[in-house]
Short mmCIF file of C-alpha atoms in Angstrom, two decimals:
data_model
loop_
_atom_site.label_atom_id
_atom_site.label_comp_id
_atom_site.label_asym_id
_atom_site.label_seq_id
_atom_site.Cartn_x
_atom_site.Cartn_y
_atom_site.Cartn_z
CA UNK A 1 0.00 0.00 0.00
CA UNK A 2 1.26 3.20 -0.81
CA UNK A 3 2.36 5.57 1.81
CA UNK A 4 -0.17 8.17 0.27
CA UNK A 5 -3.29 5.87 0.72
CA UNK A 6 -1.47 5.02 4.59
CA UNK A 7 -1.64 8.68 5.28
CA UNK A 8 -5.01 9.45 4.04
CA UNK A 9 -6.63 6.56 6.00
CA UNK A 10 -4.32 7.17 9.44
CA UNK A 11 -3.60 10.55 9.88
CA UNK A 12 -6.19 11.28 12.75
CA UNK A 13 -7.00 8.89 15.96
CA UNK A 14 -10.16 6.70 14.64
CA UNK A 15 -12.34 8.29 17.52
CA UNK A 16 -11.70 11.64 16.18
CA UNK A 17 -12.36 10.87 12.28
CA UNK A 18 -16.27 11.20 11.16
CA UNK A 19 -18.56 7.94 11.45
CA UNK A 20 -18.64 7.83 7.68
CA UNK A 21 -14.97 7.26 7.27
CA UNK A 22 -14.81 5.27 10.52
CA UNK A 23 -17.15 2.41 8.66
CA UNK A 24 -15.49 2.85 5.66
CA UNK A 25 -15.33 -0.95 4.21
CA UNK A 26 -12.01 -2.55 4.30
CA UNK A 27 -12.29 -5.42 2.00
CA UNK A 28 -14.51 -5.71 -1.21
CA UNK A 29 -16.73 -8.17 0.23
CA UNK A 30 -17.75 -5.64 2.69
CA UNK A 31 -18.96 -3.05 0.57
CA UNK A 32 -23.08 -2.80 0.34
CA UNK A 33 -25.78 -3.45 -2.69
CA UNK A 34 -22.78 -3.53 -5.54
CA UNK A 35 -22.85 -7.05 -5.37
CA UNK A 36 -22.78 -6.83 -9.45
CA UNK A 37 -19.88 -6.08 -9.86
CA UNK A 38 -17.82 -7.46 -6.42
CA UNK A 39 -19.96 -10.25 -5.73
CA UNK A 40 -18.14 -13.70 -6.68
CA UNK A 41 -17.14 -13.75 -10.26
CA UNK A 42 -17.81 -10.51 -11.21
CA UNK A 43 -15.64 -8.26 -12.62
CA UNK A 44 -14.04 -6.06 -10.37
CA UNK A 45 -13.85 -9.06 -8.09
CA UNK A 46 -11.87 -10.89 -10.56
CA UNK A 47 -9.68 -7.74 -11.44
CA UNK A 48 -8.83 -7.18 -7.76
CA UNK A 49 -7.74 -10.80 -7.32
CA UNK A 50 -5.93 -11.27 -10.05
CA UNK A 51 -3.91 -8.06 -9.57
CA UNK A 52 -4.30 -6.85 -12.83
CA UNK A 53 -5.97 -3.46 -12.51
CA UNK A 54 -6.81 -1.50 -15.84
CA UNK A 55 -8.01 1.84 -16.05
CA UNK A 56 -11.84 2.04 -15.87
CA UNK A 57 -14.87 4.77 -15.00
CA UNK A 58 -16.86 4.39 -11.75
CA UNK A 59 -20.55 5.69 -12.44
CA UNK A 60 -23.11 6.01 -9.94
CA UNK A 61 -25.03 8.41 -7.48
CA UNK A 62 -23.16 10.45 -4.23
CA UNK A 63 -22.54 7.86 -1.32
CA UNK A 64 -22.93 4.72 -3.35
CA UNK A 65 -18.85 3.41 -2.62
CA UNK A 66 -17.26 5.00 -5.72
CA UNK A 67 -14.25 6.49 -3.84
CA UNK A 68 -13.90 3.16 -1.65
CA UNK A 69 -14.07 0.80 -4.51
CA UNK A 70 -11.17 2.63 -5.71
CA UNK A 71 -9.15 2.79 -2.61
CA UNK A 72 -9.66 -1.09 -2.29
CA UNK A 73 -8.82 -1.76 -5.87
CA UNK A 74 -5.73 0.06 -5.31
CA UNK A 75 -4.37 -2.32 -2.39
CA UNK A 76 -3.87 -5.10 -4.77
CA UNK A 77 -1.76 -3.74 -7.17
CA UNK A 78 2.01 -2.93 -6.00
CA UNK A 79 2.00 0.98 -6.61
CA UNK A 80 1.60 4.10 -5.49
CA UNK A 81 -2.04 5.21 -5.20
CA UNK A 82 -3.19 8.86 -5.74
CA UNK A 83 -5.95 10.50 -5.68
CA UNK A 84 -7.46 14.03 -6.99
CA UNK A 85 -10.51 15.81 -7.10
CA UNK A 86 -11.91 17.49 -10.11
CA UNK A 87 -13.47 20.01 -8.42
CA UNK A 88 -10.16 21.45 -7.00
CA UNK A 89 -7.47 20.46 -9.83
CA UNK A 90 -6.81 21.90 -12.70
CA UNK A 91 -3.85 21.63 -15.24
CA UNK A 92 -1.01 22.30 -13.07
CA UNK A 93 -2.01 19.62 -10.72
CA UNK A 94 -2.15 16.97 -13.41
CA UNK A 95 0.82 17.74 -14.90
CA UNK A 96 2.50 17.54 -11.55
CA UNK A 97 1.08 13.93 -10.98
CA UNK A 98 1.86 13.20 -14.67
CA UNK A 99 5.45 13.82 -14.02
CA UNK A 100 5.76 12.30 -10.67
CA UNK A 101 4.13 9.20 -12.39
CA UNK A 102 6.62 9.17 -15.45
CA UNK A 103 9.53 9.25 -12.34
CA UNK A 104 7.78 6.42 -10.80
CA UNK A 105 7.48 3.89 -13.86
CA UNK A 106 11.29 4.68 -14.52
CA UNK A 107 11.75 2.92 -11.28
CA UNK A 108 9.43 0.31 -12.20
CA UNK A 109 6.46 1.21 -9.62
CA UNK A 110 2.90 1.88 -11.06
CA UNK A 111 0.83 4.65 -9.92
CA UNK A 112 -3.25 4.49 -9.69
CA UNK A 113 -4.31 7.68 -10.21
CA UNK A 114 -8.22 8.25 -8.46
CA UNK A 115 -9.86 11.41 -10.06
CA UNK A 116 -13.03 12.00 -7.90
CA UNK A 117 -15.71 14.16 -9.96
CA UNK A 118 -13.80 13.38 -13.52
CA UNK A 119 -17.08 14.69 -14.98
CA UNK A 120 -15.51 18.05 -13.70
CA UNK A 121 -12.33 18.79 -16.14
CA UNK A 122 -13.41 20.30 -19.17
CA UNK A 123 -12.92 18.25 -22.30
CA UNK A 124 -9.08 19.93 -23.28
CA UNK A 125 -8.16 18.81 -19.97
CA UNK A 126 -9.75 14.95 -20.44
CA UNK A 127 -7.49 14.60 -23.14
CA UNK A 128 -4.49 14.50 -21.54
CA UNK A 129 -5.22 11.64 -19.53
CA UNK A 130 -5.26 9.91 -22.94
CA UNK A 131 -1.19 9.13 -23.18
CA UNK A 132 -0.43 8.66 -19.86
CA UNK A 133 -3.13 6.35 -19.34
CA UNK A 134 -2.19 4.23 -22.83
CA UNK A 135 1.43 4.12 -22.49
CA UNK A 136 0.47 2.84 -19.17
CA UNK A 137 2.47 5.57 -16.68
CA UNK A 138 -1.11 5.89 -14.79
CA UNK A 139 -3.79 3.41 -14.16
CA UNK A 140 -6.44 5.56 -14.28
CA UNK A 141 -9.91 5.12 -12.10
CA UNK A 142 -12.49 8.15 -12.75
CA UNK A 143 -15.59 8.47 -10.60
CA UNK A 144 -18.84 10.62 -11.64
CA UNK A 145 -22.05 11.01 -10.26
CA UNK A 146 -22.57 12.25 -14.43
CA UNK A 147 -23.25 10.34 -17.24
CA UNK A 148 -20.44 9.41 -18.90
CA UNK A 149 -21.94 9.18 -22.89
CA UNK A 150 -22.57 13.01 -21.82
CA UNK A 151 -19.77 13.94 -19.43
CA UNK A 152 -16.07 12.23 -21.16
CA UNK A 153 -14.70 12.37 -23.90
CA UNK A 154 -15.19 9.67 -26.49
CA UNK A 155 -11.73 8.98 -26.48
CA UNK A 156 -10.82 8.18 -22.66
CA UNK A 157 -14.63 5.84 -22.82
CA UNK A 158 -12.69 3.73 -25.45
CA UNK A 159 -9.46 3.24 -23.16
CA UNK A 160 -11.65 3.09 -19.77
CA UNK A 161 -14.16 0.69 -19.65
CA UNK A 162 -17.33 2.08 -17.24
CA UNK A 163 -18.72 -0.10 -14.01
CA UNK A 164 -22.34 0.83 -13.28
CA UNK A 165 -22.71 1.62 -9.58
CA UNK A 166 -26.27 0.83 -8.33
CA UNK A 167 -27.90 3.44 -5.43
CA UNK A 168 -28.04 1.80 -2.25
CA UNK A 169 -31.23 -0.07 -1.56
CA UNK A 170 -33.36 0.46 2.10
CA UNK A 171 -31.82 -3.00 2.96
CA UNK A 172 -27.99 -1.86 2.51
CA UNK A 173 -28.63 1.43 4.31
CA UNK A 174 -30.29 -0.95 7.28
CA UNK A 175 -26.75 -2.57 7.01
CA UNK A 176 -24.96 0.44 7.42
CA UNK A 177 -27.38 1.77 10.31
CA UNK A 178 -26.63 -1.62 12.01
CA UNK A 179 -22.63 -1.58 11.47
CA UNK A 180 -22.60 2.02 13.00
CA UNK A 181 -24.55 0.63 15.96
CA UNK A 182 -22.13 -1.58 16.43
CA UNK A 183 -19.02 0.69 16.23
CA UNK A 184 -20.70 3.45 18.10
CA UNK A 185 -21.75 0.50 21.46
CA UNK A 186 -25.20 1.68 21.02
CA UNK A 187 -28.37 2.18 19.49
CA UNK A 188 -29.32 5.23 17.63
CA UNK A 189 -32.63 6.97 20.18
CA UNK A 190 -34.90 6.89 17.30
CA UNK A 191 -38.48 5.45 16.88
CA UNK A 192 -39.19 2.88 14.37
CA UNK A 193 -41.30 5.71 12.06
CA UNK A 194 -38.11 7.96 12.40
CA UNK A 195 -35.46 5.48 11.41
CA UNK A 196 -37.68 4.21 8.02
CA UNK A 197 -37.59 8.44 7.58
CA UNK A 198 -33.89 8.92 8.16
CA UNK A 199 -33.47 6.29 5.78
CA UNK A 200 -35.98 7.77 3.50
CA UNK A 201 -34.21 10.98 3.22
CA UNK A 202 -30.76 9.43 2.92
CA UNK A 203 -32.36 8.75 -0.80
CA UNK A 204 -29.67 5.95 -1.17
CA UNK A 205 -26.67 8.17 -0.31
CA UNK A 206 -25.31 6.11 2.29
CA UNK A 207 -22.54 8.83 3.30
CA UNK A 208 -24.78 11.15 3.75
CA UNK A 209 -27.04 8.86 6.32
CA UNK A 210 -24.05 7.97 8.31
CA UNK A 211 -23.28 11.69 8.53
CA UNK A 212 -26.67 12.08 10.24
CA UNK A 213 -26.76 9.25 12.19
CA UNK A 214 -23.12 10.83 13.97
CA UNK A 215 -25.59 13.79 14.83
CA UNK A 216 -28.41 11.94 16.24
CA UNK A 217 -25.84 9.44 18.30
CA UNK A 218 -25.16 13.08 20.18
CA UNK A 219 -28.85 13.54 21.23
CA UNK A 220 -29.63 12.47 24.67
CA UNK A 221 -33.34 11.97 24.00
CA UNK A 222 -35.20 9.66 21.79
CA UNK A 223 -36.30 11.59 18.16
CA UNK A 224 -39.52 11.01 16.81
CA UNK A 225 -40.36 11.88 12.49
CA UNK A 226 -40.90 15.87 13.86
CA UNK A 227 -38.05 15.68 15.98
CA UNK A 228 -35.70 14.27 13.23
CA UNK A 229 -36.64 16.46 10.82
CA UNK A 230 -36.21 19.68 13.29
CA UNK A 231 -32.79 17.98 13.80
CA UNK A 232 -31.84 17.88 9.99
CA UNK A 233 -33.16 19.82 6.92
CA UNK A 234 -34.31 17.35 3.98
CA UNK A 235 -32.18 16.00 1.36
CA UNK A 236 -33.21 17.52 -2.01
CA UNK A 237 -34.06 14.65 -4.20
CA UNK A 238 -30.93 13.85 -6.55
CA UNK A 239 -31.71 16.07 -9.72
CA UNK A 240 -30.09 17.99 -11.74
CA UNK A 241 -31.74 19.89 -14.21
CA UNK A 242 -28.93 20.18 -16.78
CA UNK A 243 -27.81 17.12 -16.64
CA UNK A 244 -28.85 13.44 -17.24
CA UNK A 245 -31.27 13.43 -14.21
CA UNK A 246 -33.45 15.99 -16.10
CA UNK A 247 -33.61 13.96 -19.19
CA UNK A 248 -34.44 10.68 -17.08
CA UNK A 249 -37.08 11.94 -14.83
CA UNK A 250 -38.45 13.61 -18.34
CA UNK A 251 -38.50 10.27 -19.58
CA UNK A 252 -40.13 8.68 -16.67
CA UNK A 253 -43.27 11.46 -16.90
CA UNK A 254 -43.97 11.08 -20.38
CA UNK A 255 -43.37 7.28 -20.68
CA UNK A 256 -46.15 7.13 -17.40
CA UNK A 257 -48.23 9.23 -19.24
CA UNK A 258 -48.32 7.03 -22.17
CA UNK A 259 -48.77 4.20 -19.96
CA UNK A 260 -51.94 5.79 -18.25
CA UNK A 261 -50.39 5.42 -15.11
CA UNK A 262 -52.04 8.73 -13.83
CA UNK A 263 -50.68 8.32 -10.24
CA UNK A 264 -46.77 7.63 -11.49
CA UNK A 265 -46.89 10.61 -13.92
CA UNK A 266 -48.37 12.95 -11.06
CA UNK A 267 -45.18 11.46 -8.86
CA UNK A 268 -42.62 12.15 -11.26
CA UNK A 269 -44.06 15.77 -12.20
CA UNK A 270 -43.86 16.32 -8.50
CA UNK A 271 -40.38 15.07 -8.60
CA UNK A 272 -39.62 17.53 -11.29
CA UNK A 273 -41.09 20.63 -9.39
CA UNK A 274 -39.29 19.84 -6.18
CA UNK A 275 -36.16 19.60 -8.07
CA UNK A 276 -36.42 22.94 -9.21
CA UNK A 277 -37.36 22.09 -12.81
CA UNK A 278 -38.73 25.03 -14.99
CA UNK A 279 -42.83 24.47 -15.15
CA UNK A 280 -42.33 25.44 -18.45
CA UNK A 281 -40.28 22.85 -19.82
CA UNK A 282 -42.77 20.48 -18.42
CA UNK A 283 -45.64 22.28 -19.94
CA UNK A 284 -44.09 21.70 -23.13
CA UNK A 285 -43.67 18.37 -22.89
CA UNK A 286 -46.69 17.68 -22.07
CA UNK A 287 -48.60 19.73 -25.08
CA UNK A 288 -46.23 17.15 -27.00
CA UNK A 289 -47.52 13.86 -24.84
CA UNK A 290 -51.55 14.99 -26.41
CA UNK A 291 -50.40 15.57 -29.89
CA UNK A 292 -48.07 12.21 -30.12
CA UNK A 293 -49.52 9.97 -27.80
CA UNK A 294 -52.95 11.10 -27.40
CA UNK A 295 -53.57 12.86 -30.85
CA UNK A 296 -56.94 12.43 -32.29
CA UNK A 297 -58.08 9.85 -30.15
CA UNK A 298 -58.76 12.51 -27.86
CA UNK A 299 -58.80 16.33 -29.59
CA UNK A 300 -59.56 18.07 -26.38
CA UNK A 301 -56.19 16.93 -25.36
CA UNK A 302 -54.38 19.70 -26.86
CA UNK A 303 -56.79 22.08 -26.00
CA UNK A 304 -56.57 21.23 -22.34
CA UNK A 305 -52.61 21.20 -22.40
CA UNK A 306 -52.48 24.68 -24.42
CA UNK A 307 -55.04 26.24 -21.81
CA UNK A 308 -53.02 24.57 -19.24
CA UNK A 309 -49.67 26.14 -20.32
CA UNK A 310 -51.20 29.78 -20.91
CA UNK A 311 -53.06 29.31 -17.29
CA UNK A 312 -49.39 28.98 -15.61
CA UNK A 313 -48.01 32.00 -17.73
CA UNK A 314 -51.02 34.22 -16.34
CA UNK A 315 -50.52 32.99 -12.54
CA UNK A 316 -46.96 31.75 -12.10
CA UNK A 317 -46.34 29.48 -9.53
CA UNK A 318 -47.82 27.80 -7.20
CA UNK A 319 -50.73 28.60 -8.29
CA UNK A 320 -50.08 27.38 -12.06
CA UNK A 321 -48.63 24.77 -11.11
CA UNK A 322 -51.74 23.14 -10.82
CA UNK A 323 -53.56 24.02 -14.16
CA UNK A 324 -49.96 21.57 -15.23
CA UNK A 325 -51.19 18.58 -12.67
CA UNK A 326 -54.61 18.97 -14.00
CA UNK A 327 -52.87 18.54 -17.85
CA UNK A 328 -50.88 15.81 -16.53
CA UNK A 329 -54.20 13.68 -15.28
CA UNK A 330 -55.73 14.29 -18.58
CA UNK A 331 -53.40 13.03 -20.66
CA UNK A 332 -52.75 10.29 -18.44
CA UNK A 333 -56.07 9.12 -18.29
CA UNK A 334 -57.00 9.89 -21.98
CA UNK A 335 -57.44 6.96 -24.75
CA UNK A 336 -53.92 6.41 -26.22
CA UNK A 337 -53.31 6.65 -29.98
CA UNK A 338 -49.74 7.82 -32.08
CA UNK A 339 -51.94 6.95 -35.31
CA UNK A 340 -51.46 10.55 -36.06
CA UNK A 341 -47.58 10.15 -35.15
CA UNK A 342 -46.92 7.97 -37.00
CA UNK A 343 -49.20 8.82 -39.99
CA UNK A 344 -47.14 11.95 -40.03
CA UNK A 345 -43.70 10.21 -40.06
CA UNK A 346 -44.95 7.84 -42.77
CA UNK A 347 -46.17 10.38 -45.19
CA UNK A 348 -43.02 12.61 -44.77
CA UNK A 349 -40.73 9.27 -45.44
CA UNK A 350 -42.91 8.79 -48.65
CA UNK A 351 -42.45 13.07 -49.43
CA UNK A 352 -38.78 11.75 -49.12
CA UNK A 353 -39.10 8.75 -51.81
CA UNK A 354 -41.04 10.23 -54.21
CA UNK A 355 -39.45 13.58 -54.53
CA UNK A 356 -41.03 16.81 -56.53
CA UNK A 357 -44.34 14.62 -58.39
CA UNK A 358 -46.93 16.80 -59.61
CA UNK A 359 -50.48 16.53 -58.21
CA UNK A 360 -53.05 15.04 -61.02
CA UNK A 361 -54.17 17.94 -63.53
CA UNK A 362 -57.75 17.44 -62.32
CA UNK A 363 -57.17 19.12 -58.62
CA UNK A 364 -55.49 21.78 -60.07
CA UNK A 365 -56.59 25.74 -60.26
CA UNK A 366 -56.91 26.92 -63.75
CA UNK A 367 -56.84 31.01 -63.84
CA UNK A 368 -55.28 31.09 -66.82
CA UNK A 369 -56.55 30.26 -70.84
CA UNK A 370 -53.35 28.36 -71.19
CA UNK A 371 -53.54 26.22 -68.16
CA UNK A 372 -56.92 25.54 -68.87
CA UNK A 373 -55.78 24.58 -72.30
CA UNK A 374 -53.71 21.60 -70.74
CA UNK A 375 -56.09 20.41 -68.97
CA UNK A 376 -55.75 21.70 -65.52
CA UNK A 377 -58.92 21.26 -63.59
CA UNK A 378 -60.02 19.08 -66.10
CA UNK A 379 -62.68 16.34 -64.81
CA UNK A 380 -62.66 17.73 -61.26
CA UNK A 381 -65.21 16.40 -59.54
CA UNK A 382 -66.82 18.99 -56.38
CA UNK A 383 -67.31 16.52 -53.31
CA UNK A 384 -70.07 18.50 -51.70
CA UNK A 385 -72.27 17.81 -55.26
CA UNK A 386 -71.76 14.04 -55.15
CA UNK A 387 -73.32 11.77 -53.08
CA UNK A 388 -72.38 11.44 -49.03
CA UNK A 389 -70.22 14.57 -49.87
CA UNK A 390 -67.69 12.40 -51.43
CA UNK A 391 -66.04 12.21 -54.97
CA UNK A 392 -63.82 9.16 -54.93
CA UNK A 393 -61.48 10.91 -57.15
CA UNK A 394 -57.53 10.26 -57.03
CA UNK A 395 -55.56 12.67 -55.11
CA UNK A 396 -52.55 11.26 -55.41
CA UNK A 397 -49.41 11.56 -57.77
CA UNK A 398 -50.59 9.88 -61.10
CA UNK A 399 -46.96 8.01 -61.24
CA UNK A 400 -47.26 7.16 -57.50
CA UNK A 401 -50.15 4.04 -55.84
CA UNK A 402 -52.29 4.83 -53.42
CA UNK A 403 -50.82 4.64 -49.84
CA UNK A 404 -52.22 4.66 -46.29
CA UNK A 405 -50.52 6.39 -43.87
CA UNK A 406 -53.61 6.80 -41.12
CA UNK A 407 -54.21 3.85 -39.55
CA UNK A 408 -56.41 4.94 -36.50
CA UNK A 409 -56.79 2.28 -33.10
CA UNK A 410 -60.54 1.72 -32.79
CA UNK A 411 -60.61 3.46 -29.62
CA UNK A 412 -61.56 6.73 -27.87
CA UNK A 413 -62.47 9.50 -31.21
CA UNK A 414 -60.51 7.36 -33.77
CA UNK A 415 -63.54 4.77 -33.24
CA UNK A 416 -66.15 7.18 -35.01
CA UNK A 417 -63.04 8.40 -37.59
CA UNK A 418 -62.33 4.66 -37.98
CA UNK A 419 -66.14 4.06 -39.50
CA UNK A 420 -65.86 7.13 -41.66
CA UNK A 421 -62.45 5.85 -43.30
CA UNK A 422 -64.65 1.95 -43.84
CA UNK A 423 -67.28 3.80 -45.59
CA UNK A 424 -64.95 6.38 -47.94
CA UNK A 425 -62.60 3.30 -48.64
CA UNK A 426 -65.35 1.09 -50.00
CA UNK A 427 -66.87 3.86 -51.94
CA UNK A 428 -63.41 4.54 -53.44
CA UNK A 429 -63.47 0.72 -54.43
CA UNK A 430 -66.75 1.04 -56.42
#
């Protein structure tokens, strides 16, 4: 072990370091809900015991094991371990640890280079991990709490594979409640409704509950839900609105929505709010759930979501905010069609294929002698003098069949539309 990684887990008597660190896992096997990827056979289990670490890209939420992984990973390979933080690094840091590294491998000892928050250091400053990391003078181990498809470069993905951290389930943050028990000689003075809340807040951040449970091991009297909540402010619910948790929660909304799972979409749109998301972005999205999901199965749809959006511009939050629920249960709980969707895609794929055809001379205007002449207009045929208000005639391309684009779902308004289309279709038969 390197004296580095000695000095940054023994520098300070254990009683005096914080409960997080105190509990910090020691082995692999003792590390909580990654079981994926350290359980038996899997592959950071078999990397750590066959020594053979390679550089790679921890990705998963705060307080998940990330920075512990690493350490642990580190032990088994005869080096020098190192570790950095994005946040507070820039250039002349790395190229300090570059060159320290080069000195290192001249001697024949590795270094493992741990770059916390590699999501951080802008993409010019990515890039020159790239070398050192191929010519092997670092073994490089990023963590982000980013996506990675977003956050690195294409380049260092392609030399650093990425392990998928999981966030800790209830059961694992039980585990860790239990193991500071342990350490600490006592119980934590909580009732059984306050520990399933501390929990609850932790939100699967499992530093962040141990940091909590240090404060609560200093009360003197039992905490009840009120009491632990005067004791600690809520953990905002892990979102970021620029980043990938913005797109996913997004995703969740509208793919509940589609599913007509009124009470998930409501959750999720709640989830959004308390995040801090912009109620217009989510009023937007929704107008789009009623015109590709919804569409003509139910018209009022877009009417609803339009009135819905124009409500929150005119009262601003909170009070708009609920003209947007009141959207959200609609198109939740409306009939489901993308006929229209889809009709639209089809049609523009066929505009695509068949390029600049004219329409048939016998739907075109004639103002002029000449056009008249060439038979524009020619044998049209006025739908509202026929019979049932409908001609028959060919509206199509004359060099191009007869497609269908529209194929309505016989539910909700497409059921009536569906009837009409029957009746024109066998007419235009006869």
């Amino acid at each position: 072990m390197s004296d580095l990684f000695h000095k940054q887990t023994t520098a300070m008597p254990a009683q005096a370091m914080p409960l997080a660190e105190r509990l910090r896992p020691q082995k692999l096997e003792d590390i909580a809900g990654q079981d994926h990827l350290l359980g038996p056979d899997a592959p950071l289990r078999l990397m750590a015991e066959s020594g053979q670490l390679s550089s790679l890209i921890l990705w998963g939420p705060p307080g998940c094991g990330k920075t512990t992984i690493a350490r642990l990973l580190a032990q088994n390979v005869s080096g020098h371990f190192e570790m950095l933080s994005a946040i507070f690094s820039g250039v002349a840091e790395l190229k300090k640890v570059f060159e320290a590294a080069k000195f290192r491998a001249q001697q024949g000892q590795q270094t493992v280079l741990f770059v916390d928050e590699i999501h951080r250091f802008n993409r010019a400053q990515q890039d020159a991990f790239l070398p050192v990391a191929e010519n092997g003078t670092i073994i490089l181990i990023g963590a982000t709490t980013e996506n990675p498809s977003f956050e690195l470069n294409g380049a260092l993905l392609s030399r650093c594979p990425v392990y998928v951290l999981k966030r800790l389930t209830d059961e694992a943050l039980e585990d860790m409640l239990a193991r500071a028990e342990a350490e600490m000689g006592r119980k934590l003075l909580l009732t059984d409704t306050a520990r399933k809340n501390l929990i609850a807040l932790a939100d699967g951040d499992g530093r962040y509950m141990l940091t909590i449970a240090e404060k609560i091991f200093a009360q003197k009297k039992q905490l009840d839900e009120a009491g632990l909540l005067k004791l600690v402010q809520q953990k905002a619910a892990a979102y970021d609105k620029a980043q990938e948790g913005h797109y996913n929660l997004i995703s969740a909304l509208h793919k509940s929505v589609r599913g007509s799972d009124v009470d998930a979409a409501l959750y999720w749109f709640a989830r959004m709010l308390e995040g801090g998301e912009d109620p217009r972005f989510i009023a937007r999205r929704v107008v789009r759930m009623a015109v590709e999901d919804i569409g003509i199965a139910d018209p009022q749809a877009l009417q609803v979501t339009m009135n819905a959006w124009e409500a929150y511009e005119r009262m601003g939050s909170p009070e708009g905010e609920l003209a947007l629920a009141e959207a959200v249960i609609y198109v939740a709980t409306a009939p489901k069609s993308n006929a229209a969707y889809m009709a639209y895609g089809a049609a523009r794929a066929s505009a695509k294929k068949h390029g600049s055809l004219m329409p048939p001379k016998h739907i075109l205007n004639a103002p002029t002698k000449l056009m008249k002449d060439i038979g524009y207009g020619d044998g049209y045929k006025y739908d509202h003098d026929e019979e049932g208000a409908f001609s028959g005639q060919n509206y199509f391309p004359d060099e191009m069949e007869r497609e269908e684009f529209y194929t309505p779902p016989d539910r909700g308004f497409e059921r009536e539309i569906n009837k009409r289309l029957a009746w024109w279709k066998s007419k235009r038969k006869k």
